[in-house]
Amino acid sequence: MCSSNKYPKMTKVRPLVTILNVGKIKYESGLALQTYLTKHQPNEPHTDFRNYLVLQEFHPVFTIGIRTKCYTIKDEQRLLKLGADFYRTNRGGLITFHGPGQLVAYPLLHLKQFNPSMRWYVSTLETMVIKTCREMGLNDATTTKDTGIWVKDRKICAIGVHGGRYITTHGIGFNCCTDLKWFDYIVPCGIEGKGVTSLSQELKREVTVEETSRQLVKTFSTVFQCDVQESPKHVSSDLLKLSLKFCSKNP
């Protein structure tokens, strides 16, 4: 009689993701870092790709995705006069704001190590943010027909991603203790008649980017079913310098 246990069951290896916490930087530095980390390593075999989760805050900047929806040079100049930078990017979505008090998280992942589906990826990002909110005491965060994570009709987290050859870039902008007045100058993500909010506003206490980052990393590991390793600050700083040098030579 043949044994059903003749061949041992294969255990799936959990992907490893390196956490880079780079602090408060300019948006162009964040772009350079994600470009360096995704372009400066092999795409195949996919198992050799090193995954990262980059955590950062940006100095004030307005960014536009691939669907510009009539934002003209005149609009750009108007926003620049406010003292913020302005960038057109290859991420999904329309216009949004990044600035101090907002956690910007860029998962740079090879989806073949996780699930080779952008639909799955975006849905998992949404779940990660919702679970992070709940762990921090905010139970009303949810998805709607509009992109992002919402508390009733107020957006608390913007999502704008890009995927190419199974590699993800860009990510989320999670309002922790952001000065929400910046959003008054735009229609966030092109969605009329809706507002914005933050963890601090909803929880009625000061919620820092650092506190949110700690919880988000824990939730990220659980939801994406991966192991994480924190990179020392000096390594993150060195990678940032290398990326700026790399992008200046490879515009």
PDB file of C-alpha atoms in Angstrom:
ATOM      1  CA  MET A   1       0.000   0.000   0.000  1.00  0.00           C
ATOM      2  CA  CYS A   2       1.435   3.356  -1.033  1.00  0.00           C
ATOM      3  CA  SER A   3       1.934   6.004   1.620  1.00  0.00           C
ATOM      4  CA  SER A   4       0.313   9.383   0.989  1.00  0.00           C
ATOM      5  CA  ASN A   5       3.294  10.986   2.768  1.00  0.00           C
ATOM      6  CA  LYS A   6       5.891   9.681   0.327  1.00  0.00           C
ATOM      7  CA  TYR A   7       6.771  13.182  -0.758  1.00  0.00           C
ATOM      8  CA  PRO A   8       7.049  15.943   1.857  1.00  0.00           C
ATOM      9  CA  LYS A   9       4.826  18.981   1.398  1.00  0.00           C
ATOM     10  CA  MET A  10       6.739  21.979   0.039  1.00  0.00           C
ATOM     11  CA  THR A  11       6.666  25.027   2.270  1.00  0.00           C
ATOM     12  CA  LYS A  12       6.480  28.366   0.489  1.00  0.00           C
ATOM     13  CA  VAL A  13       9.378  30.652   1.368  1.00  0.00           C
ATOM     14  CA  ARG A  14       8.212  33.989   2.762  1.00  0.00           C
ATOM     15  CA  PRO A  15       9.599  36.953   0.821  1.00  0.00           C
ATOM     16  CA  LEU A  16      12.059  39.207   2.629  1.00  0.00           C
ATOM     17  CA  VAL A  17      11.566  42.975   2.576  1.00  0.00           C
ATOM     18  CA  THR A  18      14.182  45.480   3.732  1.00  0.00           C
ATOM     19  CA  ILE A  19      12.791  48.531   5.549  1.00  0.00           C
ATOM     20  CA  LEU A  20      14.485  51.824   4.705  1.00  0.00           C
ATOM     21  CA  ASN A  21      13.520  54.771   6.897  1.00  0.00           C
ATOM     22  CA  VAL A  22      15.056  57.816   5.231  1.00  0.00           C
ATOM     23  CA  GLY A  23      13.355  60.605   7.192  1.00  0.00           C
ATOM     24  CA  LYS A  24      12.324  63.950   5.710  1.00  0.00           C
ATOM     25  CA  ILE A  25      13.654  64.506   2.183  1.00  0.00           C
ATOM     26  CA  LYS A  26      12.830  66.322  -1.047  1.00  0.00           C
ATOM     27  CA  TYR A  27      10.487  64.553  -3.436  1.00  0.00           C
ATOM     28  CA  GLU A  28      13.139  64.340  -6.154  1.00  0.00           C
ATOM     29  CA  SER A  29      15.386  62.476  -3.702  1.00  0.00           C
ATOM     30  CA  GLY A  30      12.599  59.964  -3.065  1.00  0.00           C
ATOM     31  CA  LEU A  31      12.192  59.449  -6.805  1.00  0.00           C
ATOM     32  CA  ALA A  32      15.937  58.973  -7.219  1.00  0.00           C
ATOM     33  CA  LEU A  33      16.029  56.412  -4.420  1.00  0.00           C
ATOM     34  CA  GLN A  34      13.194  54.291  -5.800  1.00  0.00           C
ATOM     35  CA  THR A  35      14.721  54.453  -9.283  1.00  0.00           C
ATOM     36  CA  TYR A  36      18.104  53.333  -7.990  1.00  0.00           C
ATOM     37  CA  LEU A  37      16.678  50.515  -5.873  1.00  0.00           C
ATOM     38  CA  THR A  38      14.559  49.093  -8.708  1.00  0.00           C
ATOM     39  CA  LYS A  39      16.827  49.686 -11.714  1.00  0.00           C
ATOM     40  CA  HIS A  40      20.170  48.843 -10.089  1.00  0.00           C
ATOM     41  CA  GLN A  41      19.404  45.142  -9.678  1.00  0.00           C
ATOM     42  CA  PRO A  42      18.268  42.245 -11.917  1.00  0.00           C
ATOM     43  CA  ASN A  43      14.612  41.752 -12.781  1.00  0.00           C
ATOM     44  CA  GLU A  44      15.143  38.027 -13.391  1.00  0.00           C
ATOM     45  CA  PRO A  45      15.449  35.589 -11.868  1.00  0.00           C
ATOM     46  CA  HIS A  46      12.791  37.215  -9.723  1.00  0.00           C
ATOM     47  CA  THR A  47      14.067  35.427  -6.621  1.00  0.00           C
ATOM     48  CA  ASP A  48      17.250  37.536  -6.812  1.00  0.00           C
ATOM     49  CA  PHE A  49      15.336  40.814  -6.643  1.00  0.00           C
ATOM     50  CA  ARG A  50      15.708  42.547  -3.282  1.00  0.00           C
ATOM     51  CA  ASN A  51      12.416  43.985  -2.030  1.00  0.00           C
ATOM     52  CA  TYR A  52      12.237  47.261  -0.129  1.00  0.00           C
ATOM     53  CA  LEU A  53       9.706  49.271   1.824  1.00  0.00           C
ATOM     54  CA  VAL A  54      10.847  52.896   1.824  1.00  0.00           C
ATOM     55  CA  LEU A  55       9.384  55.098   4.564  1.00  0.00           C
ATOM     56  CA  GLN A  56       9.760  58.857   4.226  1.00  0.00           C
ATOM     57  CA  GLU A  57       8.307  62.319   4.667  1.00  0.00           C
ATOM     58  CA  PHE A  58       8.556  64.868   1.876  1.00  0.00           C
ATOM     59  CA  HIS A  59       9.034  68.597   1.974  1.00  0.00           C
ATOM     60  CA  PRO A  60       5.866  70.252   0.561  1.00  0.00           C
ATOM     61  CA  VAL A  61       5.189  69.040  -2.975  1.00  0.00           C
ATOM     62  CA  PHE A  62       2.241  68.647  -5.322  1.00  0.00           C
ATOM     63  CA  THR A  63       2.435  65.646  -7.637  1.00  0.00           C
ATOM     64  CA  ILE A  64       0.359  64.650 -10.629  1.00  0.00           C
ATOM     65  CA  GLY A  65      -0.144  61.118 -11.934  1.00  0.00           C
ATOM     66  CA  ILE A  66      -0.536  59.892 -15.485  1.00  0.00           C
ATOM     67  CA  ARG A  67      -4.112  61.240 -15.686  1.00  0.00           C
ATOM     68  CA  THR A  68      -3.332  64.968 -15.498  1.00  0.00           C
ATOM     69  CA  LYS A  69      -6.946  66.116 -16.000  1.00  0.00           C
ATOM     70  CA  CYS A  70      -6.196  69.534 -17.430  1.00  0.00           C
ATOM     71  CA  TYR A  71      -3.578  70.757 -14.963  1.00  0.00           C
ATOM     72  CA  THR A  72      -1.834  73.444 -17.017  1.00  0.00           C
ATOM     73  CA  ILE A  73       1.476  75.250 -16.725  1.00  0.00           C
ATOM     74  CA  LYS A  74      -0.503  78.167 -15.241  1.00  0.00           C
ATOM     75  CA  ASP A  75      -1.844  75.853 -12.515  1.00  0.00           C
ATOM     76  CA  GLU A  76       1.667  74.582 -11.888  1.00  0.00           C
ATOM     77  CA  GLN A  77       3.005  78.122 -11.473  1.00  0.00           C
ATOM     78  CA  ARG A  78       0.156  78.967  -9.079  1.00  0.00           C
ATOM     79  CA  LEU A  79       1.055  76.031  -6.838  1.00  0.00           C
ATOM     80  CA  LEU A  80       4.778  76.748  -7.002  1.00  0.00           C
ATOM     81  CA  LYS A  81       4.121  80.254  -5.650  1.00  0.00           C
ATOM     82  CA  LEU A  82       2.781  78.641  -2.458  1.00  0.00           C
ATOM     83  CA  GLY A  83       6.289  77.466  -1.648  1.00  0.00           C
ATOM     84  CA  ALA A  84       5.837  73.832  -2.659  1.00  0.00           C
ATOM     85  CA  ASP A  85       7.522  71.839  -5.416  1.00  0.00           C
ATOM     86  CA  PHE A  86       5.561  70.395  -8.338  1.00  0.00           C
ATOM     87  CA  TYR A  87       6.189  67.136 -10.213  1.00  0.00           C
ATOM     88  CA  ARG A  88       4.537  65.163 -12.996  1.00  0.00           C
ATOM     89  CA  THR A  89       5.020  61.428 -12.395  1.00  0.00           C
ATOM     90  CA  ASN A  90       4.287  58.003 -13.909  1.00  0.00           C
ATOM     91  CA  ARG A  91       2.122  56.791 -11.022  1.00  0.00           C
ATOM     92  CA  GLY A  92      -1.603  56.237 -11.269  1.00  0.00           C
ATOM     93  CA  GLY A  93      -4.084  58.831 -10.084  1.00  0.00           C
ATOM     94  CA  LEU A  94      -4.446  62.586 -10.364  1.00  0.00           C
ATOM     95  CA  ILE A  95      -3.076  65.439  -8.250  1.00  0.00           C
ATOM     96  CA  THR A  96      -2.220  65.117  -4.572  1.00  0.00           C
ATOM     97  CA  PHE A  97      -0.088  66.772  -1.908  1.00  0.00           C
ATOM     98  CA  HIS A  98       2.796  65.366   0.131  1.00  0.00           C
ATOM     99  CA  GLY A  99       4.368  67.187   3.031  1.00  0.00           C
ATOM    100  CA  PRO A 100       5.554  67.082   6.638  1.00  0.00           C
ATOM    101  CA  GLY A 101       3.345  64.983   8.889  1.00  0.00           C
ATOM    102  CA  GLN A 102       2.432  62.581   6.103  1.00  0.00           C
ATOM    103  CA  LEU A 103       3.926  59.100   5.918  1.00  0.00           C
ATOM    104  CA  VAL A 104       4.851  58.248   2.342  1.00  0.00           C
ATOM    105  CA  ALA A 105       5.503  54.530   1.950  1.00  0.00           C
ATOM    106  CA  TYR A 106       6.926  53.106  -1.277  1.00  0.00           C
ATOM    107  CA  PRO A 107       6.807  49.289  -1.453  1.00  0.00           C
ATOM    108  CA  LEU A 108       9.354  48.310  -4.121  1.00  0.00           C
ATOM    109  CA  LEU A 109       8.402  44.690  -4.651  1.00  0.00           C
ATOM    110  CA  HIS A 110       8.811  41.997  -7.282  1.00  0.00           C
ATOM    111  CA  LEU A 111       5.260  40.650  -7.409  1.00  0.00           C
ATOM    112  CA  LYS A 112       6.398  37.225  -8.599  1.00  0.00           C
ATOM    113  CA  GLN A 113       7.643  36.714  -5.046  1.00  0.00           C
ATOM    114  CA  PHE A 114       4.170  37.567  -3.710  1.00  0.00           C
ATOM    115  CA  ASN A 115       1.292  37.384  -6.189  1.00  0.00           C
ATOM    116  CA  PRO A 116       1.831  38.453  -9.832  1.00  0.00           C
ATOM    117  CA  SER A 117      -1.285  40.636  -9.961  1.00  0.00           C
ATOM    118  CA  MET A 118      -1.548  44.427  -9.722  1.00  0.00           C
ATOM    119  CA  ARG A 119      -5.201  44.088  -8.710  1.00  0.00           C
ATOM    120  CA  TRP A 120      -4.152  41.873  -5.789  1.00  0.00           C
ATOM    121  CA  TYR A 121      -1.360  44.323  -4.941  1.00  0.00           C
ATOM    122  CA  VAL A 122      -3.603  47.399  -4.739  1.00  0.00           C
ATOM    123  CA  SER A 123      -6.224  45.489  -2.748  1.00  0.00           C
ATOM    124  CA  THR A 124      -3.536  44.310  -0.310  1.00  0.00           C
ATOM    125  CA  LEU A 125      -2.247  47.873   0.076  1.00  0.00           C
ATOM    126  CA  GLU A 126      -5.775  48.979   0.942  1.00  0.00           C
ATOM    127  CA  THR A 127      -6.108  46.197   3.507  1.00  0.00           C
ATOM    128  CA  MET A 128      -2.757  47.157   5.030  1.00  0.00           C
ATOM    129  CA  VAL A 129      -3.817  50.777   5.556  1.00  0.00           C
ATOM    130  CA  ILE A 130      -7.238  49.849   6.939  1.00  0.00           C
ATOM    131  CA  LYS A 131      -5.722  47.370   9.399  1.00  0.00           C
ATOM    132  CA  THR A 132      -3.104  49.934  10.443  1.00  0.00           C
ATOM    133  CA  CYS A 133      -5.880  52.439  11.172  1.00  0.00           C
ATOM    134  CA  ARG A 134      -7.740  49.878  13.265  1.00  0.00           C
ATOM    135  CA  GLU A 135      -4.652  48.922  15.237  1.00  0.00           C
ATOM    136  CA  MET A 136      -4.239  52.608  16.063  1.00  0.00           C
ATOM    137  CA  GLY A 137      -7.828  52.960  17.241  1.00  0.00           C
ATOM    138  CA  LEU A 138      -9.548  54.226  14.092  1.00  0.00           C
ATOM    139  CA  ASN A 139     -12.239  51.713  13.100  1.00  0.00           C
ATOM    140  CA  ASP A 140     -14.101  53.724  10.441  1.00  0.00           C
ATOM    141  CA  ALA A 141     -11.454  53.634   7.699  1.00  0.00           C
ATOM    142  CA  THR A 142     -12.609  51.840   4.563  1.00  0.00           C
ATOM    143  CA  THR A 143     -12.550  51.735   0.774  1.00  0.00           C
ATOM    144  CA  THR A 144     -15.161  53.312  -1.498  1.00  0.00           C
ATOM    145  CA  LYS A 145     -15.712  53.538  -5.243  1.00  0.00           C
ATOM    146  CA  ASP A 146     -13.039  56.263  -5.225  1.00  0.00           C
ATOM    147  CA  THR A 147      -9.365  55.392  -4.850  1.00  0.00           C
ATOM    148  CA  GLY A 148      -7.673  55.595  -1.478  1.00  0.00           C
ATOM    149  CA  ILE A 149      -8.786  54.974   2.083  1.00  0.00           C
ATOM    150  CA  TRP A 150     -11.643  57.012   3.509  1.00  0.00           C
ATOM    151  CA  VAL A 151     -13.273  57.946   6.797  1.00  0.00           C
ATOM    152  CA  LYS A 152     -16.824  58.727   5.645  1.00  0.00           C
ATOM    153  CA  ASP A 153     -16.305  61.374   2.925  1.00  0.00           C
ATOM    154  CA  ARG A 154     -12.794  62.347   4.029  1.00  0.00           C
ATOM    155  CA  LYS A 155      -9.696  60.763   2.505  1.00  0.00           C
ATOM    156  CA  ILE A 156      -7.043  59.752   5.033  1.00  0.00           C
ATOM    157  CA  CYS A 157      -4.677  57.932   2.677  1.00  0.00           C
ATOM    158  CA  ALA A 158      -3.972  58.395  -1.024  1.00  0.00           C
ATOM    159  CA  ILE A 159      -2.854  55.461  -3.162  1.00  0.00           C
ATOM    160  CA  GLY A 160      -0.981  55.938  -6.416  1.00  0.00           C
ATOM    161  CA  VAL A 161       1.166  53.120  -7.762  1.00  0.00           C
ATOM    162  CA  HIS A 162       3.027  52.036 -10.861  1.00  0.00           C
ATOM    163  CA  GLY A 163       3.858  48.527 -11.995  1.00  0.00           C
ATOM    164  CA  GLY A 164       6.259  47.436 -14.709  1.00  0.00           C
ATOM    165  CA  ARG A 165       7.636  43.945 -15.368  1.00  0.00           C
ATOM    166  CA  TYR A 166       6.083  42.858 -12.049  1.00  0.00           C
ATOM    167  CA  ILE A 167       8.018  45.511 -10.082  1.00  0.00           C
ATOM    168  CA  THR A 168       6.054  48.079  -8.085  1.00  0.00           C
ATOM    169  CA  THR A 169       6.980  51.712  -7.456  1.00  0.00           C
ATOM    170  CA  HIS A 170       5.362  54.720  -5.756  1.00  0.00           C
ATOM    171  CA  GLY A 171       2.794  53.828  -3.080  1.00  0.00           C
ATOM    172  CA  ILE A 172       0.746  55.594  -0.409  1.00  0.00           C
ATOM    173  CA  GLY A 173       0.490  59.000   1.262  1.00  0.00           C
ATOM    174  CA  PHE A 174      -0.909  58.446   4.774  1.00  0.00           C
ATOM    175  CA  ASN A 175      -1.952  61.592   6.665  1.00  0.00           C
ATOM    176  CA  CYS A 176      -0.701  61.406  10.258  1.00  0.00           C
ATOM    177  CA  CYS A 177      -0.392  64.985  11.516  1.00  0.00           C
ATOM    178  CA  THR A 178      -0.349  66.742   8.145  1.00  0.00           C
ATOM    179  CA  ASP A 179      -1.262  70.415   7.778  1.00  0.00           C
ATOM    180  CA  LEU A 180      -4.459  69.781   5.831  1.00  0.00           C
ATOM    181  CA  LYS A 181      -4.704  73.394   4.640  1.00  0.00           C
ATOM    182  CA  TRP A 182      -2.369  72.490   1.769  1.00  0.00           C
ATOM    183  CA  PHE A 183      -5.175  70.432   0.237  1.00  0.00           C
ATOM    184  CA  ASP A 184      -7.381  73.535  -0.013  1.00  0.00           C
ATOM    185  CA  TYR A 185      -5.411  74.623  -3.082  1.00  0.00           C
ATOM    186  CA  ILE A 186      -6.267  71.527  -5.141  1.00  0.00           C
ATOM    187  CA  VAL A 187      -9.014  68.984  -5.757  1.00  0.00           C
ATOM    188  CA  PRO A 188      -7.258  66.001  -4.132  1.00  0.00           C
ATOM    189  CA  CYS A 189      -6.979  63.113  -6.608  1.00  0.00           C
ATOM    190  CA  GLY A 190      -9.493  64.938  -8.816  1.00  0.00           C
ATOM    191  CA  ILE A 191     -12.451  63.903  -6.636  1.00  0.00           C
ATOM    192  CA  GLU A 192     -14.982  66.734  -6.327  1.00  0.00           C
ATOM    193  CA  GLY A 193     -17.020  67.382  -3.185  1.00  0.00           C
ATOM    194  CA  LYS A 194     -14.900  65.320  -0.766  1.00  0.00           C
ATOM    195  CA  GLY A 195     -12.524  66.317   2.027  1.00  0.00           C
ATOM    196  CA  VAL A 196      -9.317  65.099   3.623  1.00  0.00           C
ATOM    197  CA  THR A 197      -8.477  64.064   7.159  1.00  0.00           C
ATOM    198  CA  SER A 198      -5.632  62.683   9.249  1.00  0.00           C
ATOM    199  CA  LEU A 199      -5.048  60.210  12.050  1.00  0.00           C
ATOM    200  CA  SER A 200      -4.499  63.111  14.442  1.00  0.00           C
ATOM    201  CA  GLN A 201      -7.773  64.757  13.493  1.00  0.00           C
ATOM    202  CA  GLU A 202      -9.794  61.546  13.741  1.00  0.00           C
ATOM    203  CA  LEU A 203      -8.207  60.265  16.961  1.00  0.00           C
ATOM    204  CA  LYS A 204      -8.105  63.743  18.541  1.00  0.00           C
ATOM    205  CA  ARG A 205      -4.465  63.432  19.594  1.00  0.00           C
ATOM    206  CA  GLU A 206      -1.052  63.989  18.056  1.00  0.00           C
ATOM    207  CA  VAL A 207      -0.189  60.985  15.892  1.00  0.00           C
ATOM    208  CA  THR A 208       3.328  61.230  14.509  1.00  0.00           C
ATOM    209  CA  VAL A 209       4.826  59.743  11.371  1.00  0.00           C
ATOM    210  CA  GLU A 210       7.185  57.723  13.580  1.00  0.00           C
ATOM    211  CA  GLU A 211       4.340  56.115  15.547  1.00  0.00           C
ATOM    212  CA  THR A 212       2.430  55.322  12.370  1.00  0.00           C
ATOM    213  CA  SER A 213       5.540  53.912  10.690  1.00  0.00           C
ATOM    214  CA  ARG A 214       6.092  51.403  13.494  1.00  0.00           C
ATOM    215  CA  GLN A 215       2.540  50.088  13.253  1.00  0.00           C
ATOM    216  CA  LEU A 216       2.500  50.094   9.451  1.00  0.00           C
ATOM    217  CA  VAL A 217       5.631  47.926   9.263  1.00  0.00           C
ATOM    218  CA  LYS A 218       4.032  45.338  11.559  1.00  0.00           C
ATOM    219  CA  THR A 219       0.826  45.334   9.539  1.00  0.00           C
ATOM    220  CA  PHE A 220       2.739  45.232   6.240  1.00  0.00           C
ATOM    221  CA  SER A 221       4.549  42.063   7.326  1.00  0.00           C
ATOM    222  CA  THR A 222       1.275  40.408   8.332  1.00  0.00           C
ATOM    223  CA  VAL A 223      -0.822  41.410   5.326  1.00  0.00           C
ATOM    224  CA  PHE A 224       1.848  40.797   2.673  1.00  0.00           C
ATOM    225  CA  GLN A 225       2.919  37.587   4.458  1.00  0.00           C
ATOM    226  CA  CYS A 226       6.596  38.488   4.384  1.00  0.00           C
ATOM    227  CA  ASP A 227       9.541  38.841   6.716  1.00  0.00           C
ATOM    228  CA  VAL A 228      11.003  42.294   7.279  1.00  0.00           C
ATOM    229  CA  GLN A 229      14.427  43.516   8.299  1.00  0.00           C
ATOM    230  CA  GLU A 230      15.151  47.058   9.423  1.00  0.00           C
ATOM    231  CA  SER A 231      18.092  48.698   7.691  1.00  0.00           C
ATOM    232  CA  PRO A 232      20.408  50.791   9.910  1.00  0.00           C
ATOM    233  CA  LYS A 233      20.054  54.547   9.431  1.00  0.00           C
ATOM    234  CA  HIS A 234      23.585  54.932   8.072  1.00  0.00           C
ATOM    235  CA  VAL A 235      22.814  52.343   5.359  1.00  0.00           C
ATOM    236  CA  SER A 236      19.650  54.214   4.361  1.00  0.00           C
ATOM    237  CA  SER A 237      21.650  57.449   4.227  1.00  0.00           C
ATOM    238  CA  ASP A 238      24.369  55.860   2.088  1.00  0.00           C
ATOM    239  CA  LEU A 239      21.811  54.429  -0.340  1.00  0.00           C
ATOM    240  CA  LEU A 240      20.182  57.843  -0.664  1.00  0.00           C
ATOM    241  CA  LYS A 241      23.538  59.416  -1.562  1.00  0.00           C
ATOM    242  CA  LEU A 242      24.310  56.645  -4.055  1.00  0.00           C
ATOM    243  CA  SER A 243      20.906  57.038  -5.690  1.00  0.00           C
ATOM    244  CA  LEU A 244      21.347  60.778  -6.200  1.00  0.00           C
ATOM    245  CA  LYS A 245      24.746  60.182  -7.776  1.00  0.00           C
ATOM    246  CA  PHE A 246      23.351  57.373  -9.949  1.00  0.00           C
ATOM    247  CA  CYS A 247      20.410  59.445 -11.209  1.00  0.00           C
ATOM    248  CA  SER A 248      22.573  62.488 -11.935  1.00  0.00           C
ATOM    249  CA  LYS A 249      24.666  60.309 -14.259  1.00  0.00           C
ATOM    250  CA  ASN A 250      21.654  58.457 -15.702  1.00  0.00           C
ATOM    251  CA  PRO A 251      18.933  61.089 -16.147  1.00  0.00           C
TER     252      PRO A 251
END
